[in-house]
């Protein structure tokens, strides 16, 4: 397997994913899922969140929603990865080049995984920032 070919395909997958409107919707959904709970907790009053738990709310915000949201993100990214290539006819063009099927597969996998990691990092940064903004450092 050629690493340069897989890297090129991974970058192609990232550019293609960002060009689709799905990624914009995913980022908006990430922002909403991450910031709204902190907003509601901060406006609910001080009685809903104990004073001793406030410094640790970012941990709850990062890890608790990810148990539900991470699978949705992965499905959202991967659902159209291969099928859209075949629908648009670009898979045949890519596979007619001197690229093996395994290089094509791993390039798409690495590109999708990189996008997933970027969204999870955005999610974690927003969670920590929202908790710090709502409840202090």
PDB file of C-alpha atoms in Angstrom:
ATOM      1  CA  UNK A   1       0.000   0.000   0.000  1.00  0.00           C
ATOM      2  CA  UNK A   2       1.196   3.468  -0.871  1.00  0.00           C
ATOM      3  CA  UNK A   3       0.929   5.943   2.008  1.00  0.00           C
ATOM      4  CA  UNK A   4       0.967   8.988  -0.307  1.00  0.00           C
ATOM      5  CA  UNK A   5      -2.040   7.698  -2.243  1.00  0.00           C
ATOM      6  CA  UNK A   6      -3.950   7.039   0.956  1.00  0.00           C
ATOM      7  CA  UNK A   7      -3.072  10.522   2.252  1.00  0.00           C
ATOM      8  CA  UNK A   8      -4.262  12.075  -1.000  1.00  0.00           C
ATOM      9  CA  UNK A   9      -7.533  10.153  -0.822  1.00  0.00           C
ATOM     10  CA  UNK A  10      -7.973  11.115   2.844  1.00  0.00           C
ATOM     11  CA  UNK A  11      -7.513  14.808   1.992  1.00  0.00           C
ATOM     12  CA  UNK A  12      -9.938  14.384  -0.920  1.00  0.00           C
ATOM     13  CA  UNK A  13     -12.487  12.866   1.466  1.00  0.00           C
ATOM     14  CA  UNK A  14     -12.042  15.741   3.928  1.00  0.00           C
ATOM     15  CA  UNK A  15     -12.496  18.370   1.202  1.00  0.00           C
ATOM     16  CA  UNK A  16     -15.531  16.555  -0.151  1.00  0.00           C
ATOM     17  CA  UNK A  17     -17.068  16.237   3.302  1.00  0.00           C
ATOM     18  CA  UNK A  18     -16.543  19.896   4.105  1.00  0.00           C
ATOM     19  CA  UNK A  19     -18.041  20.925   0.756  1.00  0.00           C
ATOM     20  CA  UNK A  20     -21.266  19.069   1.576  1.00  0.00           C
ATOM     21  CA  UNK A  21     -23.929  20.791   3.620  1.00  0.00           C
ATOM     22  CA  UNK A  22     -23.991  17.839   6.024  1.00  0.00           C
ATOM     23  CA  UNK A  23     -20.840  18.991   7.782  1.00  0.00           C
ATOM     24  CA  UNK A  24     -22.263  22.470   8.330  1.00  0.00           C
ATOM     25  CA  UNK A  25     -25.386  20.902   9.825  1.00  0.00           C
ATOM     26  CA  UNK A  26     -23.198  18.656  11.974  1.00  0.00           C
ATOM     27  CA  UNK A  27     -21.211  21.614  13.331  1.00  0.00           C
ATOM     28  CA  UNK A  28     -24.417  23.544  14.095  1.00  0.00           C
ATOM     29  CA  UNK A  29     -25.875  20.494  15.841  1.00  0.00           C
ATOM     30  CA  UNK A  30     -22.649  20.081  17.822  1.00  0.00           C
ATOM     31  CA  UNK A  31     -22.792  23.689  18.974  1.00  0.00           C
ATOM     32  CA  UNK A  32     -26.435  23.358  20.000  1.00  0.00           C
ATOM     33  CA  UNK A  33     -26.003  20.050  21.830  1.00  0.00           C
ATOM     34  CA  UNK A  34     -22.994  21.400  23.672  1.00  0.00           C
ATOM     35  CA  UNK A  35     -24.024  24.923  24.630  1.00  0.00           C
ATOM     36  CA  UNK A  36     -27.750  24.598  25.367  1.00  0.00           C
ATOM     37  CA  UNK A  37     -27.434  22.378  28.476  1.00  0.00           C
ATOM     38  CA  UNK A  38     -25.060  24.877  30.084  1.00  0.00           C
ATOM     39  CA  UNK A  39     -27.367  27.739  29.209  1.00  0.00           C
ATOM     40  CA  UNK A  40     -30.344  25.981  30.786  1.00  0.00           C
ATOM     41  CA  UNK A  41     -28.339  24.997  33.865  1.00  0.00           C
ATOM     42  CA  UNK A  42     -27.049  28.532  34.367  1.00  0.00           C
ATOM     43  CA  UNK A  43     -30.500  30.112  33.975  1.00  0.00           C
ATOM     44  CA  UNK A  44     -32.205  27.539  36.212  1.00  0.00           C
ATOM     45  CA  UNK A  45     -30.668  29.126  39.268  1.00  0.00           C
ATOM     46  CA  UNK A  46     -28.018  28.220  41.756  1.00  0.00           C
ATOM     47  CA  UNK A  47     -30.154  25.619  43.514  1.00  0.00           C
ATOM     48  CA  UNK A  48     -30.103  23.199  40.570  1.00  0.00           C
ATOM     49  CA  UNK A  49     -26.299  22.866  40.562  1.00  0.00           C
ATOM     50  CA  UNK A  50     -24.515  22.352  43.887  1.00  0.00           C
ATOM     51  CA  UNK A  51     -21.590  24.660  44.504  1.00  0.00           C
ATOM     52  CA  UNK A  52     -19.171  21.750  44.991  1.00  0.00           C
ATOM     53  CA  UNK A  53     -20.079  20.277  41.583  1.00  0.00           C
ATOM     54  CA  UNK A  54     -19.596  23.459  39.524  1.00  0.00           C
ATOM     55  CA  UNK A  55     -15.851  23.013  38.841  1.00  0.00           C
ATOM     56  CA  UNK A  56     -16.537  19.552  37.403  1.00  0.00           C
ATOM     57  CA  UNK A  57     -19.459  20.349  35.121  1.00  0.00           C
ATOM     58  CA  UNK A  58     -17.216  20.475  32.073  1.00  0.00           C
ATOM     59  CA  UNK A  59     -16.454  16.768  32.587  1.00  0.00           C
ATOM     60  CA  UNK A  60     -20.156  15.972  32.559  1.00  0.00           C
ATOM     61  CA  UNK A  61     -20.623  18.179  29.498  1.00  0.00           C
ATOM     62  CA  UNK A  62     -17.815  16.526  27.575  1.00  0.00           C
ATOM     63  CA  UNK A  63     -18.421  12.870  28.387  1.00  0.00           C
ATOM     64  CA  UNK A  64     -22.132  12.422  29.069  1.00  0.00           C
ATOM     65  CA  UNK A  65     -23.578  13.690  25.757  1.00  0.00           C
ATOM     66  CA  UNK A  66     -20.804  11.996  23.804  1.00  0.00           C
ATOM     67  CA  UNK A  67     -22.184   8.641  24.864  1.00  0.00           C
ATOM     68  CA  UNK A  68     -25.228   9.396  22.720  1.00  0.00           C
ATOM     69  CA  UNK A  69     -23.901  11.923  20.238  1.00  0.00           C
ATOM     70  CA  UNK A  70     -20.663  10.217  19.141  1.00  0.00           C
ATOM     71  CA  UNK A  71     -22.411   7.322  17.411  1.00  0.00           C
ATOM     72  CA  UNK A  72     -24.696   9.746  15.595  1.00  0.00           C
ATOM     73  CA  UNK A  73     -21.713  11.772  14.376  1.00  0.00           C
ATOM     74  CA  UNK A  74     -19.916   8.676  13.088  1.00  0.00           C
ATOM     75  CA  UNK A  75     -23.013   7.458  11.252  1.00  0.00           C
ATOM     76  CA  UNK A  76     -23.639  10.908   9.839  1.00  0.00           C
ATOM     77  CA  UNK A  77     -20.114  11.151   8.431  1.00  0.00           C
ATOM     78  CA  UNK A  78     -19.844   7.622   7.095  1.00  0.00           C
ATOM     79  CA  UNK A  79     -23.348   7.214   5.695  1.00  0.00           C
ATOM     80  CA  UNK A  80     -22.623   8.987   2.458  1.00  0.00           C
ATOM     81  CA  UNK A  81     -18.931   8.329   2.176  1.00  0.00           C
ATOM     82  CA  UNK A  82     -18.980   5.378  -0.213  1.00  0.00           C
ATOM     83  CA  UNK A  83     -22.546   5.486  -1.480  1.00  0.00           C
ATOM     84  CA  UNK A  84     -22.301   9.039  -2.811  1.00  0.00           C
ATOM     85  CA  UNK A  85     -19.100   8.134  -4.644  1.00  0.00           C
ATOM     86  CA  UNK A  86     -20.908   5.345  -6.463  1.00  0.00           C
ATOM     87  CA  UNK A  87     -24.040   7.443  -7.102  1.00  0.00           C
ATOM     88  CA  UNK A  88     -22.055  10.275  -8.663  1.00  0.00           C
ATOM     89  CA  UNK A  89     -19.814   7.938 -10.620  1.00  0.00           C
ATOM     90  CA  UNK A  90     -16.588   9.192  -9.074  1.00  0.00           C
ATOM     91  CA  UNK A  91     -15.754   5.835  -7.503  1.00  0.00           C
ATOM     92  CA  UNK A  92     -15.281   4.258 -10.929  1.00  0.00           C
ATOM     93  CA  UNK A  93     -13.026   7.119 -11.966  1.00  0.00           C
ATOM     94  CA  UNK A  94     -10.953   6.854  -8.810  1.00  0.00           C
ATOM     95  CA  UNK A  95     -10.679   3.081  -9.033  1.00  0.00           C
ATOM     96  CA  UNK A  96      -9.659   3.266 -12.710  1.00  0.00           C
ATOM     97  CA  UNK A  97      -6.527   5.152 -11.624  1.00  0.00           C
ATOM     98  CA  UNK A  98      -3.510   3.277 -10.286  1.00  0.00           C
ATOM     99  CA  UNK A  99      -5.090   3.043  -6.840  1.00  0.00           C
ATOM    100  CA  UNK A 100      -5.785  -0.263  -5.182  1.00  0.00           C
ATOM    101  CA  UNK A 101      -9.074  -0.996  -3.499  1.00  0.00           C
ATOM    102  CA  UNK A 102      -7.374  -1.251  -0.142  1.00  0.00           C
ATOM    103  CA  UNK A 103      -5.704   2.164  -0.618  1.00  0.00           C
ATOM    104  CA  UNK A 104      -9.066   3.619  -1.649  1.00  0.00           C
ATOM    105  CA  UNK A 105     -10.806   2.103   1.380  1.00  0.00           C
ATOM    106  CA  UNK A 106      -8.166   3.151   3.917  1.00  0.00           C
ATOM    107  CA  UNK A 107      -7.926   6.641   2.406  1.00  0.00           C
ATOM    108  CA  UNK A 108     -11.682   7.084   2.816  1.00  0.00           C
ATOM    109  CA  UNK A 109     -11.508   5.611   6.328  1.00  0.00           C
ATOM    110  CA  UNK A 110      -8.690   7.924   7.418  1.00  0.00           C
ATOM    111  CA  UNK A 111     -10.459  10.961   5.934  1.00  0.00           C
ATOM    112  CA  UNK A 112     -13.725  10.179   7.700  1.00  0.00           C
ATOM    113  CA  UNK A 113     -11.978   9.383  10.961  1.00  0.00           C
ATOM    114  CA  UNK A 114     -10.033  12.662  10.795  1.00  0.00           C
ATOM    115  CA  UNK A 115     -13.288  14.563  10.344  1.00  0.00           C
ATOM    116  CA  UNK A 116     -14.798  12.693  13.291  1.00  0.00           C
ATOM    117  CA  UNK A 117     -11.807  13.562  15.483  1.00  0.00           C
ATOM    118  CA  UNK A 118     -12.043  17.240  14.485  1.00  0.00           C
ATOM    119  CA  UNK A 119     -15.730  17.350  15.407  1.00  0.00           C
ATOM    120  CA  UNK A 120     -15.056  15.645  18.758  1.00  0.00           C
ATOM    121  CA  UNK A 121     -12.264  18.139  19.513  1.00  0.00           C
ATOM    122  CA  UNK A 122     -14.644  20.999  18.633  1.00  0.00           C
ATOM    123  CA  UNK A 123     -17.215  19.425  20.924  1.00  0.00           C
ATOM    124  CA  UNK A 124     -14.776  19.140  23.835  1.00  0.00           C
ATOM    125  CA  UNK A 125     -13.457  22.694  23.425  1.00  0.00           C
ATOM    126  CA  UNK A 126     -16.988  24.089  23.277  1.00  0.00           C
ATOM    127  CA  UNK A 127     -17.968  22.108  26.342  1.00  0.00           C
ATOM    128  CA  UNK A 128     -15.081  23.388  28.413  1.00  0.00           C
ATOM    129  CA  UNK A 129     -15.634  26.956  27.175  1.00  0.00           C
ATOM    130  CA  UNK A 130     -19.381  26.820  27.853  1.00  0.00           C
ATOM    131  CA  UNK A 131     -18.890  25.429  31.350  1.00  0.00           C
ATOM    132  CA  UNK A 132     -16.235  28.030  32.140  1.00  0.00           C
ATOM    133  CA  UNK A 133     -18.394  30.821  30.808  1.00  0.00           C
ATOM    134  CA  UNK A 134     -21.529  29.678  32.643  1.00  0.00           C
ATOM    135  CA  UNK A 135     -20.062  28.574  35.987  1.00  0.00           C
ATOM    136  CA  UNK A 136     -16.582  30.093  36.139  1.00  0.00           C
ATOM    137  CA  UNK A 137     -13.182  28.419  35.950  1.00  0.00           C
TER     138      UNK A 137
END
